[in-house]
mmCIF file of C-alpha atoms and ligand atoms in Angstrom:
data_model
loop_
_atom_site.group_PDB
_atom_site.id
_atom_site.type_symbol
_atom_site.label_atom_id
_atom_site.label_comp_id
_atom_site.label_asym_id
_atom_site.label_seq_id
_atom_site.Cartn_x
_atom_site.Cartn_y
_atom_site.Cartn_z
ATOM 1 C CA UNK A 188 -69.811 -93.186 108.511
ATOM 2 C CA UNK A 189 -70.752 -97.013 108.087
ATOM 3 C CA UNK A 190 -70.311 -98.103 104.539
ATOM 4 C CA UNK A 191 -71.497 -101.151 103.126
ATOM 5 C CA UNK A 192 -69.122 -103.741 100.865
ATOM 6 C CA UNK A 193 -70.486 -102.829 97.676
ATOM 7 C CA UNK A 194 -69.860 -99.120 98.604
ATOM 8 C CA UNK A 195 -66.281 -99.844 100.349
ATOM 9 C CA UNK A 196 -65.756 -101.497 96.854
ATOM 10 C CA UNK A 197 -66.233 -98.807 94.749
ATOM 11 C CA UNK A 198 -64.365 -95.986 97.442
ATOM 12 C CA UNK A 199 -61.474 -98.505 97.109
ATOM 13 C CA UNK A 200 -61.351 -98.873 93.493
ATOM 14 C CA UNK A 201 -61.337 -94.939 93.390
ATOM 15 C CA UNK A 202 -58.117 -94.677 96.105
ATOM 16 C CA UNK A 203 -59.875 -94.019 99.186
ATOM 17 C CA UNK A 204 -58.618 -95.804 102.434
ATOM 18 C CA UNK A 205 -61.512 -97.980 103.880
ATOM 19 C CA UNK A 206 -61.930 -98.966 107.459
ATOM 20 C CA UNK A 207 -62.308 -102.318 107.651
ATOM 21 C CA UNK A 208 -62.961 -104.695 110.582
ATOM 22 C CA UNK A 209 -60.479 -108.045 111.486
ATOM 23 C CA UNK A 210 -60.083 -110.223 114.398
ATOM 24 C CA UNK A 211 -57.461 -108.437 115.364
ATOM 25 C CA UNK A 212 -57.594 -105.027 115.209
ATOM 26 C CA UNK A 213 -59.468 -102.615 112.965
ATOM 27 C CA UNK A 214 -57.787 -101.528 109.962
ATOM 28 C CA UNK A 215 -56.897 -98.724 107.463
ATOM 29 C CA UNK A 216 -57.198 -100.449 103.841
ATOM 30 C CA UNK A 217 -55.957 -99.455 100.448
ATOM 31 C CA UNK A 218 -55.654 -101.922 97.378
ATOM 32 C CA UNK A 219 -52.569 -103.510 97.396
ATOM 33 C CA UNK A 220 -51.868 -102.935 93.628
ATOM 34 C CA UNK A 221 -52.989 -98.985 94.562
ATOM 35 C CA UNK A 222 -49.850 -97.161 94.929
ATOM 36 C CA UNK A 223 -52.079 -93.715 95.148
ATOM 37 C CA UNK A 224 -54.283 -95.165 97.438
ATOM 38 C CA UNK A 225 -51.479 -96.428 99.641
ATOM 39 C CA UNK A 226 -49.740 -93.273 99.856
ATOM 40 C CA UNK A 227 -53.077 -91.851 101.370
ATOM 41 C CA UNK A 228 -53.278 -94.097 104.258
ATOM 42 C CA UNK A 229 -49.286 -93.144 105.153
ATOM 43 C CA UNK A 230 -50.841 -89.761 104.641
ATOM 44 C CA UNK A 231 -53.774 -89.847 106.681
ATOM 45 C CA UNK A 232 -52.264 -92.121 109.349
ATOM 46 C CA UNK A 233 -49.116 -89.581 109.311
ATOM 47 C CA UNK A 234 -47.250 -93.000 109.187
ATOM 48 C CA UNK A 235 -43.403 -92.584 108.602
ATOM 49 C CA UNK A 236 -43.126 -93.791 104.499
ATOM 50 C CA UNK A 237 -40.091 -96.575 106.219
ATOM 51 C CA UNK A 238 -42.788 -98.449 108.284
ATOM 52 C CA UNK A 239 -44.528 -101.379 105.701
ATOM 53 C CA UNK A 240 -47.670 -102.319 105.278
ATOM 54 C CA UNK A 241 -49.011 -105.915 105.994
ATOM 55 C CA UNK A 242 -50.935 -107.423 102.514
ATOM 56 C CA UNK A 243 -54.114 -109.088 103.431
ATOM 57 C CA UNK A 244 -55.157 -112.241 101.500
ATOM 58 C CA UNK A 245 -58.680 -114.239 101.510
ATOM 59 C CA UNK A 246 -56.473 -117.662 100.229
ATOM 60 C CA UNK A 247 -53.472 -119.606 101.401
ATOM 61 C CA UNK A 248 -52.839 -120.245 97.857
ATOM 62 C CA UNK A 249 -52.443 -116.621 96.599
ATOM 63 C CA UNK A 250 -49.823 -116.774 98.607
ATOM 64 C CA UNK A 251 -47.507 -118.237 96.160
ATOM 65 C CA UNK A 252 -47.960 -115.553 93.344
ATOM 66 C CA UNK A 253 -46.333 -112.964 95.369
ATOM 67 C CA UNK A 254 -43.757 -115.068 97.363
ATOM 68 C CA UNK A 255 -40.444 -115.488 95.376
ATOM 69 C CA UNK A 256 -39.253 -118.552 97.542
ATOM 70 C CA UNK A 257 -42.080 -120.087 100.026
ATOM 71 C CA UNK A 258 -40.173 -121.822 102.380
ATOM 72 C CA UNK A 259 -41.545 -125.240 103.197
ATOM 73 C CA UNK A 260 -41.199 -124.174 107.036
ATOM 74 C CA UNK A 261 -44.479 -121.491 105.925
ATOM 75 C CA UNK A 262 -46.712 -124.599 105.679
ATOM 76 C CA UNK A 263 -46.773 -126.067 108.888
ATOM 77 C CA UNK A 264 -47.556 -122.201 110.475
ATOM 78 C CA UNK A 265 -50.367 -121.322 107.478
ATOM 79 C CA UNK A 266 -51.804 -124.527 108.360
ATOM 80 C CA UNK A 267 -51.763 -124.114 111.491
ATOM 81 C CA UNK A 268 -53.049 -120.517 111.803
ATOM 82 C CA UNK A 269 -54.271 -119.077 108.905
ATOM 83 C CA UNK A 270 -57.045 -117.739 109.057
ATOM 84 C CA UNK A 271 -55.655 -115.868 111.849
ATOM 85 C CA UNK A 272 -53.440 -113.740 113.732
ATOM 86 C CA UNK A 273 -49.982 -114.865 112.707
ATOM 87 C CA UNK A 274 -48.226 -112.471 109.899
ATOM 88 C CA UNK A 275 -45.634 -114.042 108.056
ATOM 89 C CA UNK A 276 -42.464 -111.780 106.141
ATOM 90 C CA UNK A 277 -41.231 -113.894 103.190
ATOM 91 C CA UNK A 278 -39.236 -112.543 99.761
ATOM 92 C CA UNK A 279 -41.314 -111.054 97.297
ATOM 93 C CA UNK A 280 -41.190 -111.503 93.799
ATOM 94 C CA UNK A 281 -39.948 -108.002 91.990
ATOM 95 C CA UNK A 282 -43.012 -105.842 91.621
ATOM 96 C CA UNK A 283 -45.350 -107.461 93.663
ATOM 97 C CA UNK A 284 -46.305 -104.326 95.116
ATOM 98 C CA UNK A 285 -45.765 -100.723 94.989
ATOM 99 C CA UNK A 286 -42.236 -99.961 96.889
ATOM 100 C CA UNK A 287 -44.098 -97.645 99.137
ATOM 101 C CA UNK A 288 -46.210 -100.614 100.863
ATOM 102 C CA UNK A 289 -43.291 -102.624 101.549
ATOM 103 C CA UNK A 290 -41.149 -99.498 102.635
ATOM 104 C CA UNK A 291 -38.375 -100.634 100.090
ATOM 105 C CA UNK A 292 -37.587 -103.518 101.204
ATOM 106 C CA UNK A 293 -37.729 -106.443 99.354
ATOM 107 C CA UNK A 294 -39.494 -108.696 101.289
ATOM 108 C CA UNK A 295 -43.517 -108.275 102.412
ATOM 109 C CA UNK A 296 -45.701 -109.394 105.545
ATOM 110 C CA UNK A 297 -48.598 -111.101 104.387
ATOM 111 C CA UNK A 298 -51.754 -112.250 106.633
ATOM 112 C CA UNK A 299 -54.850 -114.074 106.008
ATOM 113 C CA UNK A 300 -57.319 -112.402 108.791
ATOM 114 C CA UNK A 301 -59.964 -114.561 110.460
ATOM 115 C CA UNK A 302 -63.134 -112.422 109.907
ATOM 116 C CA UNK A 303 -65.401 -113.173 107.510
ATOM 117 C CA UNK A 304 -66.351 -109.236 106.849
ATOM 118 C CA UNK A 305 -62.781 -108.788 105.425
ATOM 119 C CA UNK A 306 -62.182 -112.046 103.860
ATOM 120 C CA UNK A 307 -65.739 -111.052 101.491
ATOM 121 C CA UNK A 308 -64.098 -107.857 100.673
ATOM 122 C CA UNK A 309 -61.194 -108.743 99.668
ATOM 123 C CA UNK A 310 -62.192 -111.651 97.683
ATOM 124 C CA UNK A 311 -64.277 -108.648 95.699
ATOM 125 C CA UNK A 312 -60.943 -106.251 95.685
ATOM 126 C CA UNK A 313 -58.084 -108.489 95.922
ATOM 127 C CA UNK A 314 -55.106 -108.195 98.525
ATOM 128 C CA UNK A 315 -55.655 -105.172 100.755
ATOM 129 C CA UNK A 316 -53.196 -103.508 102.853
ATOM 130 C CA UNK A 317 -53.879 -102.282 106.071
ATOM 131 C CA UNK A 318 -52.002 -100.929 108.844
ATOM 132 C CA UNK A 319 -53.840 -100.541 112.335
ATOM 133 C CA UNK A 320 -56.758 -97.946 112.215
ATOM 134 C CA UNK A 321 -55.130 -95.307 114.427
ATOM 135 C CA UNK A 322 -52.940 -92.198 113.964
ATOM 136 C CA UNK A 323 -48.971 -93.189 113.982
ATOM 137 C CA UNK A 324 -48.253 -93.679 117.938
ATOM 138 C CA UNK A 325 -51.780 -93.910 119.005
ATOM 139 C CA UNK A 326 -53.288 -96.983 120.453
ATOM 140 C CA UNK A 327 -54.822 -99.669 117.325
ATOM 141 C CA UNK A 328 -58.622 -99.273 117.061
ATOM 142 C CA UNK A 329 -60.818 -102.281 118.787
ATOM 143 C CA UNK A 330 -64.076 -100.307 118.584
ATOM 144 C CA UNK A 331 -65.098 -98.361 114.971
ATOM 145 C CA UNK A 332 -65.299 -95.108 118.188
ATOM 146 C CA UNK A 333 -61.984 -95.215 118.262
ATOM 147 C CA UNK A 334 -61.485 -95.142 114.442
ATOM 148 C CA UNK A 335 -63.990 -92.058 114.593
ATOM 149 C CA UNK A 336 -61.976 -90.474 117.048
ATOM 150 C CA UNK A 337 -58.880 -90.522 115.341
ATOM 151 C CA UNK A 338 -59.985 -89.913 111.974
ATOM 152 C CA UNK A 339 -63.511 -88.347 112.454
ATOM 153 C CA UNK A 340 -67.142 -89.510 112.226
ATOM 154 C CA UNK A 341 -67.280 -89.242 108.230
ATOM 155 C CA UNK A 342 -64.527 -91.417 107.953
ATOM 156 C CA UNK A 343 -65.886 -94.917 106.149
ATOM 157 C CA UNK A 344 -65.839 -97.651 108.101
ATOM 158 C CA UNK A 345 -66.885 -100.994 106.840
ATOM 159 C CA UNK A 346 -69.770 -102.267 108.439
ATOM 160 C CA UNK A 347 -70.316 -105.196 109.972
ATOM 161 C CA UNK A 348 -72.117 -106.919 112.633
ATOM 162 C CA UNK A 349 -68.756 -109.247 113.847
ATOM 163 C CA UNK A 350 -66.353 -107.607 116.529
ATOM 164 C CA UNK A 351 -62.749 -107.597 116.671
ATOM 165 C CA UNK A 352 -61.943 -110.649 119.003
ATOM 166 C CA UNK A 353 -58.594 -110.275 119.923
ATOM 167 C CA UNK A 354 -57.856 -106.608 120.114
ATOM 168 C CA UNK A 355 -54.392 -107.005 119.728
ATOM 169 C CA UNK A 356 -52.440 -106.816 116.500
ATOM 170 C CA UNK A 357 -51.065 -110.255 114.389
ATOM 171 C CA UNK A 358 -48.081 -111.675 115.967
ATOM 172 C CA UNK A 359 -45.139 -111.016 113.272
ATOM 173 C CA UNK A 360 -42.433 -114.108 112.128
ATOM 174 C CA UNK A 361 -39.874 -112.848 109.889
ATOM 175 C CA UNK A 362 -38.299 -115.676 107.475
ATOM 176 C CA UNK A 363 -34.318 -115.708 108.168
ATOM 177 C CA UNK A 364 -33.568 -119.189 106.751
ATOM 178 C CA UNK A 365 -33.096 -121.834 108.411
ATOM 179 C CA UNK A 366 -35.449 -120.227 110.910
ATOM 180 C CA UNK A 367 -38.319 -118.493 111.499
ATOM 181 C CA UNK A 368 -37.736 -114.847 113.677
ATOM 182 C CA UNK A 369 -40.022 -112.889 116.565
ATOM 183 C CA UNK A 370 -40.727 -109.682 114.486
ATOM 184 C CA UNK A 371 -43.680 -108.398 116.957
ATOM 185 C CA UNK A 372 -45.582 -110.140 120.144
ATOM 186 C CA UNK A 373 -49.159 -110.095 120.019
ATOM 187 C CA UNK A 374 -52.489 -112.312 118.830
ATOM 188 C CA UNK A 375 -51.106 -115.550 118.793
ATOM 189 C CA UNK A 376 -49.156 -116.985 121.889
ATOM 190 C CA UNK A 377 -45.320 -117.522 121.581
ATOM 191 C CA UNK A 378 -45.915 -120.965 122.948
ATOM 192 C CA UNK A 379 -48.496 -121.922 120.533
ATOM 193 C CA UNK A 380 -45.998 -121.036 117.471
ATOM 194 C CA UNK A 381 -43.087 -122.984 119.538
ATOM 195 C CA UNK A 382 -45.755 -126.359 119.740
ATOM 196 C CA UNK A 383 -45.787 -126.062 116.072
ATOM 197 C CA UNK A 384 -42.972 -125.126 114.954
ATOM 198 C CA UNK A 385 -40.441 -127.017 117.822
ATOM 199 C CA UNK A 386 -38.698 -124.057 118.737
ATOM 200 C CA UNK A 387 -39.271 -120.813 120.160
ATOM 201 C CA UNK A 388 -38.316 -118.021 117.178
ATOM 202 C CA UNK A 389 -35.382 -115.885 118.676
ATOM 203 C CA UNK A 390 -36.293 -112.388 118.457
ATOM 204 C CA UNK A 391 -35.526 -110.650 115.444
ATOM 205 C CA UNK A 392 -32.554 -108.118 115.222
ATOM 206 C CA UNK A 393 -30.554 -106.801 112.293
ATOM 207 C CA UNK A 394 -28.767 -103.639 112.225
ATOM 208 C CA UNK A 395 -31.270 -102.147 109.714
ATOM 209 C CA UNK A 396 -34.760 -101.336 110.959
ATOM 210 C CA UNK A 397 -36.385 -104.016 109.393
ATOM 211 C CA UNK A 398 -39.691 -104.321 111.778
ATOM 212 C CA UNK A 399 -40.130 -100.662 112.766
ATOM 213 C CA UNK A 400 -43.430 -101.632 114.274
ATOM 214 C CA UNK A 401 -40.480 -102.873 116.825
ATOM 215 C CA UNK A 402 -39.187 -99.351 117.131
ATOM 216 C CA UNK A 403 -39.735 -97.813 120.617
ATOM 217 C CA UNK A 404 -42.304 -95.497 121.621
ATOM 218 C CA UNK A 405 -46.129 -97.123 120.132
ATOM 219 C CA UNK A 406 -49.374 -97.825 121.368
ATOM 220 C CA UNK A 407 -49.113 -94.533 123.406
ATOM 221 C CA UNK A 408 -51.863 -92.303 125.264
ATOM 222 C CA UNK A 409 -51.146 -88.543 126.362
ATOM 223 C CA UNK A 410 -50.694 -89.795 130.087
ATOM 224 C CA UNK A 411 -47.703 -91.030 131.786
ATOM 225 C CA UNK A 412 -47.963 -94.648 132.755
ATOM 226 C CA UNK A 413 -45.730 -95.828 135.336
ATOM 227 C CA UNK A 414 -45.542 -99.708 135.273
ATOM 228 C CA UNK A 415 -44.846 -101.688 138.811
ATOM 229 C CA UNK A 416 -45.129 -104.873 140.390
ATOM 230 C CA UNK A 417 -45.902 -102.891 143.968
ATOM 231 C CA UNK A 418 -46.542 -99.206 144.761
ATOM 232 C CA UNK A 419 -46.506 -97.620 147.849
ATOM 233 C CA UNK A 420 -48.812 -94.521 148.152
ATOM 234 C CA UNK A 421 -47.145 -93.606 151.753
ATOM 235 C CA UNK A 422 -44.074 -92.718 149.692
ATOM 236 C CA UNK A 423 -46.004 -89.860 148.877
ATOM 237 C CA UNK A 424 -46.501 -90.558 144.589
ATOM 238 C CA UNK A 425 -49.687 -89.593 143.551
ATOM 239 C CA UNK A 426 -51.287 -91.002 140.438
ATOM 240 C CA UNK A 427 -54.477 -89.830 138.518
ATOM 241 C CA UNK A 428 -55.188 -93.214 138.402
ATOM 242 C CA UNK A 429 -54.808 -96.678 138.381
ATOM 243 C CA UNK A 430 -54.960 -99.362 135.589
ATOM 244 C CA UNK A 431 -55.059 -103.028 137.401
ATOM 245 C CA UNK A 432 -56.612 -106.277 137.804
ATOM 246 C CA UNK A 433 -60.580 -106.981 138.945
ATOM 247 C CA UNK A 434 -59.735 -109.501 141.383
ATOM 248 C CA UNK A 435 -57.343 -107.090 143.168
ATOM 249 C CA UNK A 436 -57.823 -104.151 145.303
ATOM 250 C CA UNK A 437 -56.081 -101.173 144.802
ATOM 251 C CA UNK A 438 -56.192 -98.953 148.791
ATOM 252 C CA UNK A 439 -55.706 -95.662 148.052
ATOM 253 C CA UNK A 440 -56.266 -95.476 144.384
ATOM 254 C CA UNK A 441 -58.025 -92.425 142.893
ATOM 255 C CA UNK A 442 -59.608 -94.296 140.370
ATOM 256 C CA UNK A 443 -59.279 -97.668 139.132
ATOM 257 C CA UNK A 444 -59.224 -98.801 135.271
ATOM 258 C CA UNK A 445 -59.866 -102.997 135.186
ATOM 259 C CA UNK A 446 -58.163 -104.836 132.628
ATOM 260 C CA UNK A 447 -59.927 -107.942 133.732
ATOM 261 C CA UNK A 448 -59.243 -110.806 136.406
ATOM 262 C CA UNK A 449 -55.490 -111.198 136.472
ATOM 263 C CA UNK A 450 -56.131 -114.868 135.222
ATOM 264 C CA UNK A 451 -57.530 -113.947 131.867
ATOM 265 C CA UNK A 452 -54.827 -112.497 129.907
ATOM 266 C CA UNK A 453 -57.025 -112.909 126.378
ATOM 267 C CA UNK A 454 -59.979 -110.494 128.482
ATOM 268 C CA UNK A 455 -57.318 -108.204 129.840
ATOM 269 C CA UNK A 456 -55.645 -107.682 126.414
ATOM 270 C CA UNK A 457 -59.046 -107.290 124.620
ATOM 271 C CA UNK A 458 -59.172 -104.275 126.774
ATOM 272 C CA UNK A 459 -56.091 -102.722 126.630
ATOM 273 C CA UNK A 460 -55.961 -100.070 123.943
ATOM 274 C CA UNK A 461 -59.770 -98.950 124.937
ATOM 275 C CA UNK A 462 -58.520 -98.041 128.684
ATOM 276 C CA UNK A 463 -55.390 -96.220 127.011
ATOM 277 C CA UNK A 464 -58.002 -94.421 125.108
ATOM 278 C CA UNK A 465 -59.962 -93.875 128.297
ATOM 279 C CA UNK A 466 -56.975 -92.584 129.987
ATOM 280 C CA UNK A 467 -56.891 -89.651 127.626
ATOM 281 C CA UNK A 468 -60.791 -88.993 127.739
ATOM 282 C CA UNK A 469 -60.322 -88.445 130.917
ATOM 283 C CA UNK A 470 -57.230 -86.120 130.865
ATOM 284 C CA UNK A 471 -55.111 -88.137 133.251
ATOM 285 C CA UNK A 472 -51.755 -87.635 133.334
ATOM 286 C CA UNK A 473 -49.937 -89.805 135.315
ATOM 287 C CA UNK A 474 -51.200 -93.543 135.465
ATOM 288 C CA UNK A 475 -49.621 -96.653 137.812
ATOM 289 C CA UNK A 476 -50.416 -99.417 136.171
ATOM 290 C CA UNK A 477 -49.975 -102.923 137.825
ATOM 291 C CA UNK A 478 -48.070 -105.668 135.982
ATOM 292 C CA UNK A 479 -47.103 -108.015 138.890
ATOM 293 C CA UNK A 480 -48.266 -110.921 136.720
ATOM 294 C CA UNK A 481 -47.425 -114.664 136.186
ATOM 295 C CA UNK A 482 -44.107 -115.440 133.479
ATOM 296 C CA UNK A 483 -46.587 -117.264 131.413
ATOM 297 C CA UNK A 484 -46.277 -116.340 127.748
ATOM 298 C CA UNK A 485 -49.438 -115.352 127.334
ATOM 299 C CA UNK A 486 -48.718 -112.137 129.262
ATOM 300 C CA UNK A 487 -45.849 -111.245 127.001
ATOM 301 C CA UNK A 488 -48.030 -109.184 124.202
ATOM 302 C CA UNK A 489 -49.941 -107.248 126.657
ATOM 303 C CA UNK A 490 -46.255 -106.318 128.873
ATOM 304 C CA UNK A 491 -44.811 -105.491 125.541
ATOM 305 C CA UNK A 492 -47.268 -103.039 124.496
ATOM 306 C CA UNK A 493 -47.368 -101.578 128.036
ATOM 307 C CA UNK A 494 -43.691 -101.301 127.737
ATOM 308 C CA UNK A 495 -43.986 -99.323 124.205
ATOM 309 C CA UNK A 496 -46.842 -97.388 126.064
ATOM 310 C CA UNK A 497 -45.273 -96.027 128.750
ATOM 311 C CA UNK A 498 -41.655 -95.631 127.208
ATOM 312 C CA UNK A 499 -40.072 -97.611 129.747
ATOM 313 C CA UNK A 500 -37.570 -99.879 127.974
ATOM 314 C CA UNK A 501 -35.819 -102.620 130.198
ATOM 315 C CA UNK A 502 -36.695 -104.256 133.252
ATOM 316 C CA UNK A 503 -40.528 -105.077 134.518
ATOM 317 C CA UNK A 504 -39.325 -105.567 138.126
ATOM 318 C CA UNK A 505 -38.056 -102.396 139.849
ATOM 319 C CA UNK A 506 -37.591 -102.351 143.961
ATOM 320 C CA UNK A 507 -40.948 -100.593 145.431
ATOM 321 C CA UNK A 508 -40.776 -97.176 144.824
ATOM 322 C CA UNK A 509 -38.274 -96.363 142.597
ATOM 323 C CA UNK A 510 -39.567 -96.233 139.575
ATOM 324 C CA UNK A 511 -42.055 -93.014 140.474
ATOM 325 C CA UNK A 512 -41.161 -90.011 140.110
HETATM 326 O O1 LIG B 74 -53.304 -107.473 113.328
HETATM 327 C C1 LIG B 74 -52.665 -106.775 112.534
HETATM 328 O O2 LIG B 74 -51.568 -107.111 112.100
HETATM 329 C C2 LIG B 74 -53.304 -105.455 112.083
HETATM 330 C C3 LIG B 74 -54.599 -105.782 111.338
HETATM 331 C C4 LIG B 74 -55.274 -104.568 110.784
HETATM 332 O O3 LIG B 74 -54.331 -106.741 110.350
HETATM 333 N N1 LIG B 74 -52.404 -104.689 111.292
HETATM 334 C C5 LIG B 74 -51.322 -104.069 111.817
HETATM 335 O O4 LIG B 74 -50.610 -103.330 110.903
HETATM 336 O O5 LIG B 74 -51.002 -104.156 112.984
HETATM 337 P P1 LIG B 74 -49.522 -102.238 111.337
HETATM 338 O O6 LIG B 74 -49.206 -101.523 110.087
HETATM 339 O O7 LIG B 74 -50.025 -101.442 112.459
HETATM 340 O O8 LIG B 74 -48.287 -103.094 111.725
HETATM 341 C C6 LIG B 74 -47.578 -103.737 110.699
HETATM 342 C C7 LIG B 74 -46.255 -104.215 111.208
HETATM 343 C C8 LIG B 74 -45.285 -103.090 111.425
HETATM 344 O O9 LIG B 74 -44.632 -103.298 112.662
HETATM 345 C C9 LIG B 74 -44.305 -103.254 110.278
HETATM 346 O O10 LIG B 74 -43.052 -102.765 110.587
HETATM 347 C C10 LIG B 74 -44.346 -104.761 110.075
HETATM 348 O O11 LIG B 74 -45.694 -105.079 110.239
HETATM 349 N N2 LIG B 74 -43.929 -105.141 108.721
HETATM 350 C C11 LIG B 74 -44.600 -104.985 107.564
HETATM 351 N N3 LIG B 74 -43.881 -105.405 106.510
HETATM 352 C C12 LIG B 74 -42.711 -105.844 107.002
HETATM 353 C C13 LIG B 74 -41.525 -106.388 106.423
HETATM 354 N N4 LIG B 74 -41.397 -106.546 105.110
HETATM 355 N N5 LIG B 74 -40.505 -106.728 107.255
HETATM 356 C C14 LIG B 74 -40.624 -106.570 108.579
HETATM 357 N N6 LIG B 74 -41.725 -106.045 109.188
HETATM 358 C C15 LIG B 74 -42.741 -105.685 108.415
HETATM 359 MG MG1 LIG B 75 -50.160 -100.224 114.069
#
């Protein structure tokens, strides 16, 4: 059900989660000061209460009432990409926000999203949390379909007449002074942050599970995928289908999901969690999908959600064959 902002105002003030739309990906939102509403989007998401929420903000500047120490290595990224897909994890002042948004922990991820839809809501609400618009595991919503599938066709969903662009989720640095950390791949490019920045952030890792967005199994459809640079049907593997590139041909294939052309990895990713979605539609169960693709960075956020997707941990390149069943 399509709500309008006045109307996604007033569900909000009364603790009801609101679909809402960003350049990213679409996404579940609660007030940010709304621990009852909060605990109704881990509820309806059936989220795990020790994965946090990101806060969404319509200023750079709010930033600072939250933020117990901003680092002065935050300004040169918030310049740089905010509005946008970058999500920065800083210390938080003591109750900033409800525990059960930042899982505990006592620092908080904090974006300010590119999409003008969102940025007049929130400017009416205030800071709005909002975790991808898909049941825990599924694939993130591009399309408000997919929010109705998940959730069902009464669910509010802000309306608005400007699409997701990316269809990826924020790309997540984690502040571990003197440097900033690779919590999660995705909208923005690790080479972009590294022109700004001057280094490439090393990935995050900590004993604790401090990014369980980073925890294994995500982004998942019912099927099996089976990711491979080459695949050789004589070898007798049989696949429902086949998710690949639209400059390629695929002999042999049953059917044939297109990413994109295979030099368009912004297209290709756009598409992503709408052919995952497809895959189940369709009652597939067991998928090849094609990553023989160029080491550029901009590849890495699509590989690393196929590599959640399909459960296969380490690795891309396996000899022909071996990796099928
Ligand atoms: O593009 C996006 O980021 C989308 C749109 C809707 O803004 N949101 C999104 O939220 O992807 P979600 O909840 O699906 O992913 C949030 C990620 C999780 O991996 C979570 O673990 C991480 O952010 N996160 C949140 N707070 C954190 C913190 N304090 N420390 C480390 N990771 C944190
Ligand atoms: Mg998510």
């Amino acid at each position: 059900m399509r709500v309008t902002t006045a109307e996604a105002v007033s569900l909000l003030a009364n603790s009801s989660p609101v679909a809402i739309p960003t350049e990213t990906v679409w996404g579940l939102a609660a007030r940010a000061d709304d621990e009852e509403g909060i605990e109704r989007i881990f509820a309806i998401k059936n989220r795990p209460p020790s994965n946090p929420l990101i806060v969404h903000i319509n200023s750079k500047s709010c930033l600072s009432a939250y933020v117990k120490e901003l680092p002065d290595e935050a300004f040169p990224l918030i310049d740089a990409f905010w509005p946008g897909g970058l999500t920065l994890v800083l210390p938080v002042k003591e109750n900033a926000f409800p525990d059960i948004a930042r899982a505990g922990l006592p620092t908080a991820a904090f974006r300010m999203p590119d999409h003008e839809t969102a940025l007049e809501l929130i400017e009416r609400t205030g800071p709005l949390v909002a975790p991808s618009a898909n049941k825990s595991g599924r694939p993130s919503a591009t399309l408000p379909e997919h929010i109705e599938e998940d959730f069902g066709v009464d669910f509010p969903i802000l309306h608005s007449t400007i699409p997701c662009r990316h269809g990826i989720e924020s790309t997540i640095l984690i502040w571990r002074a003197p440097k900033w950390c690779l919590g999660r791949f995705g909208a923005i490019s690790p080479s972009a942050i590294e022109g700004v920045l001057g280094y490439a952030p090393p990935h995050f890792s900590d004993d604790r599970p401090l990014c369980p967005g980073q925890m294994f199994r995500h982004y998942a459809p019912q099927a099996s995928l089976f990711l491979g640079t080459t695949w050789d049907p004589s070898a007798g593997h049989t696949f429902d289908g086949v998710i690949g590139f639209s400059d390629r041909s695929y002999a042999h294939a049953k059917s044939i999901l297109h990413l994109g052309p295979s030099s368009e990895p912004e297209t290709c990713m756009f598409r992503l969690y709408a052919l995952l979605r497809e895959l189940d539609q369709r009652g597939f169960q067991s998928v090849f999908v094609d990553i023989d693709l160029p080491s550029s960075t901009h590849w890495q956020a699509l590989l690393d959600r196929l590599k959640r997707a399909s459960n296969q941990s380490e690795s891309f390149h396996v000899p022909q064959g071996n990796r099928l069943p």
